[in-house]
Coordinates of N, CA and C in Angstrom, one line a residue:
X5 N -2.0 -1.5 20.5 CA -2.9 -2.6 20.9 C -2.3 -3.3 22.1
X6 N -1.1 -3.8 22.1 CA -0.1 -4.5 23.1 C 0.1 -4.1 24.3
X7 N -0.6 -2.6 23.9 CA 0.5 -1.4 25.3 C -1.0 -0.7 26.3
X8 N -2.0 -1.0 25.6 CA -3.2 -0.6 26.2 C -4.0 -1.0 27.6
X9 N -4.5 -0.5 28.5 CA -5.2 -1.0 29.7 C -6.5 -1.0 30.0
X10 N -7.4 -1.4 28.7 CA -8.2 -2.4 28.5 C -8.5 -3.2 27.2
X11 N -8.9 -4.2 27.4 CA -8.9 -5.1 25.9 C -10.4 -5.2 25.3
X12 N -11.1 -3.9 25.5 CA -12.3 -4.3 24.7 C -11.9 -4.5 23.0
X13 N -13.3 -4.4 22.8 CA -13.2 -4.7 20.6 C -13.1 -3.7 20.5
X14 N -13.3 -2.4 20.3 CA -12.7 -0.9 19.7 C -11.5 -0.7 19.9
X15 N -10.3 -1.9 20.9 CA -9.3 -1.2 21.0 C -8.4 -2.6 20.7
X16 N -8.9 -4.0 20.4 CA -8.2 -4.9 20.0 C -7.5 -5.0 18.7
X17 N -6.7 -5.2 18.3 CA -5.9 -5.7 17.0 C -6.9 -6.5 15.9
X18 N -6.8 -5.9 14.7 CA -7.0 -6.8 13.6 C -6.4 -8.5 13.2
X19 N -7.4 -9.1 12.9 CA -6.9 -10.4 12.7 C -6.0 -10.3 11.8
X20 N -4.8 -11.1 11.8 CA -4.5 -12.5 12.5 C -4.0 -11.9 14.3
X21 N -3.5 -10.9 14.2 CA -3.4 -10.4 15.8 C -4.3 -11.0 16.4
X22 N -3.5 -11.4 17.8 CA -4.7 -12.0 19.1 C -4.6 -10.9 19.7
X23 N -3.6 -9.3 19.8 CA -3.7 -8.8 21.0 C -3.0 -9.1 22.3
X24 N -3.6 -8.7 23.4 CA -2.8 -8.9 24.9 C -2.0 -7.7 25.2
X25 N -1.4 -7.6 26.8 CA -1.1 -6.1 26.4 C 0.6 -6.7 27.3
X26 N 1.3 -7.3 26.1 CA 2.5 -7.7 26.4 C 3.6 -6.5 26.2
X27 N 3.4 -5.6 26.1 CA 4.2 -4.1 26.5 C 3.9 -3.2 27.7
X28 N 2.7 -3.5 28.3 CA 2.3 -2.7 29.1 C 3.4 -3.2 30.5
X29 N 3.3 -2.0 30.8 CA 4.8 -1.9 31.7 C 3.6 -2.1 33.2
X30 N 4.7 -3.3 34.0 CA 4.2 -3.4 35.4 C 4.5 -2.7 36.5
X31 N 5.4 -1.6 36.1 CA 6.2 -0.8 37.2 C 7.5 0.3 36.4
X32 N 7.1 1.2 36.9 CA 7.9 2.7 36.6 C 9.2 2.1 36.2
X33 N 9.5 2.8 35.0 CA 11.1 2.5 34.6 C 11.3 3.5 34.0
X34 N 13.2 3.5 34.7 CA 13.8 4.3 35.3 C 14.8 4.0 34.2
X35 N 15.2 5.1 33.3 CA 17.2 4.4 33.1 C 16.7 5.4 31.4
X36 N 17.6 4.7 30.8 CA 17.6 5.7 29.5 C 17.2 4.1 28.5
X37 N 16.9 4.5 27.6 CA 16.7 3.5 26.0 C 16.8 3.9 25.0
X38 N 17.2 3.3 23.9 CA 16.9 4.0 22.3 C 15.6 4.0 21.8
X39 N 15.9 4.9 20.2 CA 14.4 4.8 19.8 C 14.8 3.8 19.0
X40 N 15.6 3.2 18.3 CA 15.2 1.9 17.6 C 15.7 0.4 18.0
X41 N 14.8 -0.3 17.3 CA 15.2 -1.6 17.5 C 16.7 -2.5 16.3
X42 N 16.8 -3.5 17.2 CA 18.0 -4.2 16.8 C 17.4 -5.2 16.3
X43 N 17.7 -5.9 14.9 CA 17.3 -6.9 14.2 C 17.6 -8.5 15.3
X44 N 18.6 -8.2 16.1 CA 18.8 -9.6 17.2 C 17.8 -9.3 17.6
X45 N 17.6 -8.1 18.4 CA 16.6 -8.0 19.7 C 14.9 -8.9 19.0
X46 N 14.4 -8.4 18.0 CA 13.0 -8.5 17.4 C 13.4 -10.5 17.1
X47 N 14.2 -11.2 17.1 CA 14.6 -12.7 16.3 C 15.2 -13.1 17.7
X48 N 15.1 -12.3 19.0 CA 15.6 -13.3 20.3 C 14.6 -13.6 20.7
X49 N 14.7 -15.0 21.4 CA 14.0 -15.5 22.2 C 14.1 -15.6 23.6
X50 N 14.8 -14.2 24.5 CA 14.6 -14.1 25.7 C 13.6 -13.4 25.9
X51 N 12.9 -13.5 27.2 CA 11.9 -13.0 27.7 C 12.1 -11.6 27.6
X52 N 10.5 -10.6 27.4 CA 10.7 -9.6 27.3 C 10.6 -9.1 28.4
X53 N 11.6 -8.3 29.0 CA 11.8 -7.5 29.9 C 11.6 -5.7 29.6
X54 N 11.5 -5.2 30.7 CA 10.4 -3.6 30.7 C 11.5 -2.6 30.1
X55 N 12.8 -3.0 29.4 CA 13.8 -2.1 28.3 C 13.5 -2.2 27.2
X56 N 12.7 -3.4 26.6 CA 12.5 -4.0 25.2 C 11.5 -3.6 25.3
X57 N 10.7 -3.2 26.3 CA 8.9 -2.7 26.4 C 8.8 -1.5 26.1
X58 N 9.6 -0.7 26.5 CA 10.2 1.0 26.5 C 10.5 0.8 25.1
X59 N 11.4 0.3 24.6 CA 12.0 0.5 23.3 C 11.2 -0.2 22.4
X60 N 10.2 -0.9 22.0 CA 9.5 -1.1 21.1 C 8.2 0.2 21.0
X61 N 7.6 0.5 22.0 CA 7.0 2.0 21.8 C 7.7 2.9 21.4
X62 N 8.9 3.6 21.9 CA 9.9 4.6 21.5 C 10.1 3.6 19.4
X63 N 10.8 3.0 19.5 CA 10.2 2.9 17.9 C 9.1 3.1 17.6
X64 N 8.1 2.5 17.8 CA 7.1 2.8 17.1 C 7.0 4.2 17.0
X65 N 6.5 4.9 18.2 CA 6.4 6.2 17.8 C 7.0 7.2 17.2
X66 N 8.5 7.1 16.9 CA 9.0 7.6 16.3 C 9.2 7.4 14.6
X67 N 8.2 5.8 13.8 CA 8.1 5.3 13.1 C 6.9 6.4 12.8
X68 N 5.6 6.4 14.1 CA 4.3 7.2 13.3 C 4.6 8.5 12.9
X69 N 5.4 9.0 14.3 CA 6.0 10.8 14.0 C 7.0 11.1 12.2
X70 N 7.5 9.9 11.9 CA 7.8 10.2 10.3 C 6.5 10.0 9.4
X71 N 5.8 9.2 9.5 CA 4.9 8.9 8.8 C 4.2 9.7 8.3
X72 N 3.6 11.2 10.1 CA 3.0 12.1 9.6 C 3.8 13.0 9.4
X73 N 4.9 13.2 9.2 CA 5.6 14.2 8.6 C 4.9 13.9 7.1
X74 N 5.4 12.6 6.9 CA 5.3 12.3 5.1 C 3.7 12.4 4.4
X75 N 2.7 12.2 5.4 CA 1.8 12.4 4.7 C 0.6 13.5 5.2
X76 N 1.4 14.4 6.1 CA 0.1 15.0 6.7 C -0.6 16.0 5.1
X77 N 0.2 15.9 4.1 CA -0.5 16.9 3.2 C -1.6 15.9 2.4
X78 N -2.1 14.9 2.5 CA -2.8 13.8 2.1 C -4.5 14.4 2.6
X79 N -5.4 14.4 1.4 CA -6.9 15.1 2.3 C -7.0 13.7 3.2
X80 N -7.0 12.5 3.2 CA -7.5 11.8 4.2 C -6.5 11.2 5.3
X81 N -6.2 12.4 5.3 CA -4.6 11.8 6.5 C -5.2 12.1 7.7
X82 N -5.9 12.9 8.7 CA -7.0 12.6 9.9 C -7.6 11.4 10.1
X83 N -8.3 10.8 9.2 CA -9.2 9.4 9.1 C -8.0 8.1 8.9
X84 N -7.0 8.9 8.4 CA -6.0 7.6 8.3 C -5.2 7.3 9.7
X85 N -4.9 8.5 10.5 CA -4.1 8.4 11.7 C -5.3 8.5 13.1
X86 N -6.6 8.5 13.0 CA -7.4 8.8 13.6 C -7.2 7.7 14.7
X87 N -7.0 6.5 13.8 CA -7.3 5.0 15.1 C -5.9 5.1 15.6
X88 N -5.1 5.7 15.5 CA -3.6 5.8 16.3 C -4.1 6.6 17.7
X89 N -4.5 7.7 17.2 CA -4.9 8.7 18.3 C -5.7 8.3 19.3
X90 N -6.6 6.8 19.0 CA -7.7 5.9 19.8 C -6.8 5.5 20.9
X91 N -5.5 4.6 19.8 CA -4.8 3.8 20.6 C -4.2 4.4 21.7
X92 N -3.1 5.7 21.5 CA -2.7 6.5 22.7 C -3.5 6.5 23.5
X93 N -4.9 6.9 23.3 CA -5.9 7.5 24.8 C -6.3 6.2 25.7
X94 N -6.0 5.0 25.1 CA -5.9 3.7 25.8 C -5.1 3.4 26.2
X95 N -3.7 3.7 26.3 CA -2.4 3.6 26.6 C -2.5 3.6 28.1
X96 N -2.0 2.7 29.0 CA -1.8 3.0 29.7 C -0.3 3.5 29.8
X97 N -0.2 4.7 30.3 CA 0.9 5.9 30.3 C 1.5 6.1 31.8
X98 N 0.9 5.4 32.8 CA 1.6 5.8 34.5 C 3.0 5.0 34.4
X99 N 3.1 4.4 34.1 CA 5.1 3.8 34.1 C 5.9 3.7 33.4
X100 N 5.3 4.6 32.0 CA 6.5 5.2 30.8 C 6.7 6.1 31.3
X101 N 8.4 6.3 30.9 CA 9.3 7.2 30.6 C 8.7 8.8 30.5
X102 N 9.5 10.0 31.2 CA 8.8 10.9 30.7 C 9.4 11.2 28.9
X103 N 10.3 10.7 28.6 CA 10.4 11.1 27.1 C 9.8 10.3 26.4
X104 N 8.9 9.1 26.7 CA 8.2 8.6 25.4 C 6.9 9.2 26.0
X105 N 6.4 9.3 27.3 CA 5.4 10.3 27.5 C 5.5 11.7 26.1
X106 N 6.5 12.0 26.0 CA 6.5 13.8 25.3 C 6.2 13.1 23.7
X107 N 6.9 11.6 23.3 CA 6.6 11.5 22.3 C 5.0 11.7 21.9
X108 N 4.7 10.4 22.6 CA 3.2 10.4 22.4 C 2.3 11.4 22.4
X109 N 2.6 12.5 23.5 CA 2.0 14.0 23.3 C 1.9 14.5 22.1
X110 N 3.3 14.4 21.4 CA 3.6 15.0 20.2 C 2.4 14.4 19.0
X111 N 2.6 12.8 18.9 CA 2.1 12.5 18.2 C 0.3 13.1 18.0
X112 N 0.1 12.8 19.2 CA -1.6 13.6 19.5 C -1.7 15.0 18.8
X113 N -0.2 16.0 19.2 CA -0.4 17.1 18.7 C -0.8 17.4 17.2
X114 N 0.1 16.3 16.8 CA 0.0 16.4 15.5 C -0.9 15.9 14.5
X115 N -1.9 15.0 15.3 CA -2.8 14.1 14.5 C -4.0 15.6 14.9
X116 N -3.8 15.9 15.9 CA -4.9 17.3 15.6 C -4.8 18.3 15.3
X117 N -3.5 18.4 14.8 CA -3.4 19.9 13.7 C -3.7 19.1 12.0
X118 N -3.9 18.6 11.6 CA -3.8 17.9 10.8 C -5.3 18.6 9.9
X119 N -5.6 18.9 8.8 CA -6.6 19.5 8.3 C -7.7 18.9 7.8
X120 N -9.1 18.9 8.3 CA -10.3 18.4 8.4 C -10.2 18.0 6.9
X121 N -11.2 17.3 5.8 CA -11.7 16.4 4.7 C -12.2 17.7 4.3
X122 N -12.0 18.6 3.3 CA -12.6 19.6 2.5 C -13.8 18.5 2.3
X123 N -13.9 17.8 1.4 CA -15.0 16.9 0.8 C -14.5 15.6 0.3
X124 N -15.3 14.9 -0.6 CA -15.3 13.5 -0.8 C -14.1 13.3 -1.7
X125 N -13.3 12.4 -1.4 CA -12.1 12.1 -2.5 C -12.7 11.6 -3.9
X126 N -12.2 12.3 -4.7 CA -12.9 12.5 -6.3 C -11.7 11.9 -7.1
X127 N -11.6 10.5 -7.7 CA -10.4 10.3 -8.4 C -10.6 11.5 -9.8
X128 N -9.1 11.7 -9.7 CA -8.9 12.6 -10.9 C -9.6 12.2 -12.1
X129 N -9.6 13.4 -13.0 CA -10.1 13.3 -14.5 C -9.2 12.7 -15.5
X130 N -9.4 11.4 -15.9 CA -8.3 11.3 -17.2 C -8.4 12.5 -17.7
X131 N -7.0 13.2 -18.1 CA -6.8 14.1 -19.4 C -7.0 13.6 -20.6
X132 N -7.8 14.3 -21.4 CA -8.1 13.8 -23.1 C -7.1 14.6 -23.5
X133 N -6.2 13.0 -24.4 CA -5.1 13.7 -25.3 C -5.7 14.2 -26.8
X134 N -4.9 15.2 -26.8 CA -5.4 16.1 -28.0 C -4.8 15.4 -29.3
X135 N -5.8 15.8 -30.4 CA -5.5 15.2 -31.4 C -3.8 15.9 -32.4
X136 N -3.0 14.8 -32.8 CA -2.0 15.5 -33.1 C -2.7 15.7 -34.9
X137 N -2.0 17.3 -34.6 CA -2.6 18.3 -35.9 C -0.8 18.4 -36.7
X138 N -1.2 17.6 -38.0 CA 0.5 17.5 -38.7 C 0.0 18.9 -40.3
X139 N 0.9 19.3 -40.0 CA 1.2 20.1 -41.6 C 1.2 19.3 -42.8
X140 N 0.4 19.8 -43.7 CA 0.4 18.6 -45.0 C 1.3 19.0 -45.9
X141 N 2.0 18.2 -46.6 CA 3.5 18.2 -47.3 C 2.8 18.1 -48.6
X142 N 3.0 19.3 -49.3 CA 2.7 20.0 -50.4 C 4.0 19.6 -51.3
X143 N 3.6 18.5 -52.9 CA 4.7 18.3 -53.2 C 4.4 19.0 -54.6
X144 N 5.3 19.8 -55.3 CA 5.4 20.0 -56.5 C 5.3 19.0 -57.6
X145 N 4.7 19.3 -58.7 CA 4.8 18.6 -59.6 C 4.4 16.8 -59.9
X146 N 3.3 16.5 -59.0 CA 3.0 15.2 -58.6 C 2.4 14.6 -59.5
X147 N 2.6 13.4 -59.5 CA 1.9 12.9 -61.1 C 1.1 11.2 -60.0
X148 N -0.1 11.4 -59.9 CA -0.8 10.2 -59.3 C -0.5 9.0 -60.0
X149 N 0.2 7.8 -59.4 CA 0.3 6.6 -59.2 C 1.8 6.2 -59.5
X150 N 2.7 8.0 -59.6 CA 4.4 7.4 -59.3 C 4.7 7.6 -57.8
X151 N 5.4 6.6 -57.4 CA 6.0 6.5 -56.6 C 7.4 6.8 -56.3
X152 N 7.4 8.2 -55.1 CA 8.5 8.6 -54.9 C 9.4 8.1 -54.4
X153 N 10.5 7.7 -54.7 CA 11.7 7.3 -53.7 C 12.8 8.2 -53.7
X154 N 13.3 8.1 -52.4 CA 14.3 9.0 -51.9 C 15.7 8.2 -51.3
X155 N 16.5 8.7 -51.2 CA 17.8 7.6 -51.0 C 19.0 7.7 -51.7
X156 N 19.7 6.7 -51.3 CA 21.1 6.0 -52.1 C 20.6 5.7 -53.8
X157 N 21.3 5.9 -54.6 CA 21.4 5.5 -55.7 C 21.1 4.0 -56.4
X158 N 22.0 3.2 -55.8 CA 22.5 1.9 -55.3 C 21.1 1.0 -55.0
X159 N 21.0 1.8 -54.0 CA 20.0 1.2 -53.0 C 18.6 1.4 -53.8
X160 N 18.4 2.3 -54.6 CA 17.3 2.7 -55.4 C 17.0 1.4 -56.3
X161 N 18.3 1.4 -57.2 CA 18.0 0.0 -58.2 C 18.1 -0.9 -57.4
X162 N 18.9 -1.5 -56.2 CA 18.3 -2.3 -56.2 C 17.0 -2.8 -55.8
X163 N 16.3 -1.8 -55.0 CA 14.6 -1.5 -54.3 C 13.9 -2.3 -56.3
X164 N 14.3 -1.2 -57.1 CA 13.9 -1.2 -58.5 C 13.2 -2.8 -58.9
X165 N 14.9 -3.7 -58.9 CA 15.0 -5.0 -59.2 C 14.5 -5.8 -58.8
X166 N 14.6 -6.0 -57.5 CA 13.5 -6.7 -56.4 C 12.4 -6.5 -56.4
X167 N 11.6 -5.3 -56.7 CA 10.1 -5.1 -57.1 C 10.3 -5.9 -58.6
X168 N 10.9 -5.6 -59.5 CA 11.0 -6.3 -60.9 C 10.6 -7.8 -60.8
X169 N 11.8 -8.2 -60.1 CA 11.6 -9.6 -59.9 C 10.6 -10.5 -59.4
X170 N 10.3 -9.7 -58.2 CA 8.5 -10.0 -57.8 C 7.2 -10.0 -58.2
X171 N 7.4 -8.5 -59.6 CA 6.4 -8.6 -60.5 C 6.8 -10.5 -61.5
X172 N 7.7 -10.4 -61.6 CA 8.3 -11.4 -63.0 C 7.6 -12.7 -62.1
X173 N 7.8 -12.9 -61.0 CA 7.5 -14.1 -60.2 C 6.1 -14.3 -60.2
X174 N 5.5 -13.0 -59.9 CA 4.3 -13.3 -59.7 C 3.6 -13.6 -61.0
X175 N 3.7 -13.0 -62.0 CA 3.1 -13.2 -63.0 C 3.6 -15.0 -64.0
X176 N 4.8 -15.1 -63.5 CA 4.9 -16.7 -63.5 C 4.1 -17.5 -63.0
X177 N 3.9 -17.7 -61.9 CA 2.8 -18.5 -61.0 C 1.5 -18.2 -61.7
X178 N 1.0 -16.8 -62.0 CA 0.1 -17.0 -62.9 C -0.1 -18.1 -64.0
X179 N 0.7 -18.0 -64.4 CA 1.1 -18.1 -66.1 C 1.1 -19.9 -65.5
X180 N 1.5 -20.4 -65.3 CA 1.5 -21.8 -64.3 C 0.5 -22.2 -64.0
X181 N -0.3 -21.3 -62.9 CA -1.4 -21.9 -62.8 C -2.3 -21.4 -63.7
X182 N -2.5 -21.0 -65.0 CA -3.2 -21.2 -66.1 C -3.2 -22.0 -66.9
X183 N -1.6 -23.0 -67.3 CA -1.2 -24.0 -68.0 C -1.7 -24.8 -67.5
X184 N -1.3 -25.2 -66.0 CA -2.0 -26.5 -65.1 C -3.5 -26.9 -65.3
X185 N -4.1 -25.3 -65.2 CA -5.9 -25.5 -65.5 C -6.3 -25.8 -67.2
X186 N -5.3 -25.4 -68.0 CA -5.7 -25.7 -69.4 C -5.2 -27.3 -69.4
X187 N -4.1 -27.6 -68.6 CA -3.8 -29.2 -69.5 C -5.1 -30.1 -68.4
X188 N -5.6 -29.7 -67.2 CA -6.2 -30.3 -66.3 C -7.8 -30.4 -67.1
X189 N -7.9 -29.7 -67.9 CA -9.4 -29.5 -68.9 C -9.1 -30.1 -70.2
X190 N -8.1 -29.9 -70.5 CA -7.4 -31.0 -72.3 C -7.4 -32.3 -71.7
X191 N -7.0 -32.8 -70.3 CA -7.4 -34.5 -70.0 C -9.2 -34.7 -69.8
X192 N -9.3 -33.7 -69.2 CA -10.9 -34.0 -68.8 C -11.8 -34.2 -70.1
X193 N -11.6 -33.6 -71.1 CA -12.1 -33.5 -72.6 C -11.7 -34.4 -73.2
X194 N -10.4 -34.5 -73.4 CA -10.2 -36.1 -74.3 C -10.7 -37.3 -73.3
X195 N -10.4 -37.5 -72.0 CA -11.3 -38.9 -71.1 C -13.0 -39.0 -71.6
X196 N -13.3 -37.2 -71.7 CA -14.7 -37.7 -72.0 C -15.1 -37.7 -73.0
X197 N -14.5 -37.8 -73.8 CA -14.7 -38.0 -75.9 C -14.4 -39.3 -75.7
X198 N -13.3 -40.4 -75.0 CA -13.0 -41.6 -75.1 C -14.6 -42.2 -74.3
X199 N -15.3 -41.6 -73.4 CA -16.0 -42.8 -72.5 C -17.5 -42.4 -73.5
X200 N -17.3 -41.0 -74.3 CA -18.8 -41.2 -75.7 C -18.7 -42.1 -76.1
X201 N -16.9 -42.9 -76.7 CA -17.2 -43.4 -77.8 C -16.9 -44.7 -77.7
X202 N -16.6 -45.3 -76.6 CA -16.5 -46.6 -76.0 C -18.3 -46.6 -75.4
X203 N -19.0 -45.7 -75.1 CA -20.6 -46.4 -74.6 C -21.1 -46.2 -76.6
X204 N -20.7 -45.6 -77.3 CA -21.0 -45.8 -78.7 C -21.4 -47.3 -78.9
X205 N -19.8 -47.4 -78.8 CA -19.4 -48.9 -79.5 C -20.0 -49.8 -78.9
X206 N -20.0 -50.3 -77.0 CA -21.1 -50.8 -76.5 C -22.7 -51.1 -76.6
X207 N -22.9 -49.8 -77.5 CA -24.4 -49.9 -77.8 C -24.6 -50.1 -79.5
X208 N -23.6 -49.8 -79.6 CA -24.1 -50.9 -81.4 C -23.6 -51.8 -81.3
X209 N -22.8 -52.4 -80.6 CA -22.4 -54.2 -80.4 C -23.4 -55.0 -79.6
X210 N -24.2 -54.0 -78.7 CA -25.5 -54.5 -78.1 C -26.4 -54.8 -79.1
X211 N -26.3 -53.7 -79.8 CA -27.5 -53.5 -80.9 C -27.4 -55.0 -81.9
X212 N -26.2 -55.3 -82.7 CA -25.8 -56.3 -83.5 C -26.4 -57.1 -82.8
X213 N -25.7 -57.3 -81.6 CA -26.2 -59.0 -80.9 C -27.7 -59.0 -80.7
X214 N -28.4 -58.2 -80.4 CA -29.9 -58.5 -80.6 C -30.6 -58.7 -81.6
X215 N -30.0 -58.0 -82.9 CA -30.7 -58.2 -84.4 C -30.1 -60.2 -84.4
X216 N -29.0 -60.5 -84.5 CA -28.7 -61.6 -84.5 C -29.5 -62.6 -84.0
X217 N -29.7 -62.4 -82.3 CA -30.6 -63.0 -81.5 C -31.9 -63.4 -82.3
X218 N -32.3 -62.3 -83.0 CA -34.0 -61.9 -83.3 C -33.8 -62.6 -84.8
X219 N -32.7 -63.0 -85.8 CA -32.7 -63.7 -86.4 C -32.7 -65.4 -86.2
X220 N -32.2 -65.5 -85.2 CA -32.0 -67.1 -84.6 C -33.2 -67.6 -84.4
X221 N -34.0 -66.9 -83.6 CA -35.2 -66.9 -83.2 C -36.3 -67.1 -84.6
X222 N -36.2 -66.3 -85.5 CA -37.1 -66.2 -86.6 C -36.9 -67.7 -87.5
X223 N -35.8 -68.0 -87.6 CA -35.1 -69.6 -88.2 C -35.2 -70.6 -87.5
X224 N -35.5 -70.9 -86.3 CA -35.7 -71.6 -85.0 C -37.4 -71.7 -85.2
X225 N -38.1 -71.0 -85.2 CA -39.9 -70.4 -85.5 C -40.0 -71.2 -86.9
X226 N -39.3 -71.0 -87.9 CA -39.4 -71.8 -89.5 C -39.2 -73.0 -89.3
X227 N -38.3 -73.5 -88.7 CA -38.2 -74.9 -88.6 C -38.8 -75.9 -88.2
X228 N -39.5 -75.5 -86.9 CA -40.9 -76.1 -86.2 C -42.2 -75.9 -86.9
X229 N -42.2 -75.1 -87.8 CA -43.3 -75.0 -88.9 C -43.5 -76.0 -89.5
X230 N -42.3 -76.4 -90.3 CA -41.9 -77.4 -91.2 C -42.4 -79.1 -91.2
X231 N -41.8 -78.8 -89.5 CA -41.6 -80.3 -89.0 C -43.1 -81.0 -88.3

């Protein structure tokens, strides 16, 4: 994009890139360079000069030339290196090097030997895992609802005890909460035999005092007769 000699939109940089063609060389250079860069070089802040121009393409290209080694066996490796091949033919190429000239050749060579898209990329088939098929363990002499154990001796009784114990427990708590529900119904029975017989008593002590009343009354009635 940097190195190109024109800046339309088919040949600009993706955002956040602005672009500009800050590699493109202003005059034929002469001399030798490496193909890679130095971590100073890429973190200096001296001006770029037309050796760091040369040698940022000589890397790159030599970064694409692995790249398609590594994936030319890829079906979409044409359409992947396609916009590279854009970028070269926009290159302006009159003041590079004849050896990053040969690079860039190469690269073109190689992006067009590269083998057309048989068809559409088809993600694989999950494989369906097969059901696992086990042999059935045929036991002699089985008697339904003993339980086999296999083991230490030791270890047997004590499996034994610990089941023992757990039955003994459990059937305690039973046994507990049965007594709790029988004494919790022997209070409720005797409270309500005492509140029969306390509204009993209430109601023939009511009863007395009314016959009383109704006698007062009748002797009270005789007297004013009298008088």
């Amino acid at each position: 994009h940097v190195a190109g000699k024109s800046s339309t939109a088919s040949c600009r940089p993706l955002p956040p890139c602005k672009g500009g063609a800050l590699l493109a060389l202003n005059q034929p250079f002469k001399g030798d360079f490496p193909d890679k860069l130095k971590l100073s070089e890429v973190t200096s802040v001296i001006s770029i000069d037309e050796k760091f121009k040369v040698t940022c393409l000589a890397a790159t290209c030599t970064i694409i030339l692995k790249l398609l080694d590594l994936y030319k066996e890829l079906a979409s490796a044409r359409e992947i290196f396609h916009p590279v091949n854009q970028l070269i033919t926009n290159m302006a190429v009159d003041n590079l090097p004849d050896r990053l000239k040969e690079k860039l050749t190469q690269i073109q060579e190689k992006i067009s030997e590269l083998p057309d898209k048989s068809g559409a990329v088809v993600r694989p088939a999950k494989p369906v895992k097969m059901l696992r098929m086990l042999e059935p363990e045929i036991e002699e002499n089985y008697t339904p609802g003993d339980k086999k154990r296999t083991g230490n001796k030791t270890l047997l009784e004590e499996q034994k005890l610990r089941h023992k114990v757990k039955q003994e427990r459990k059937g305690a708590r039973k046994e507990i909460r049965k007594d709790a529900a029988f004494l919790a119904n022997q209070k409720f029975r005797e409270r309500r035999e005492k509140d029969e017989e306390r509204k009993a008593r209430t109601k023939n002590l009511l009863g007395n005092l009314a016959n009383q009343e109704g006698d007062y009354q009748k002797v009270q009635r005789k007297k004013k007769k009298k008088f």
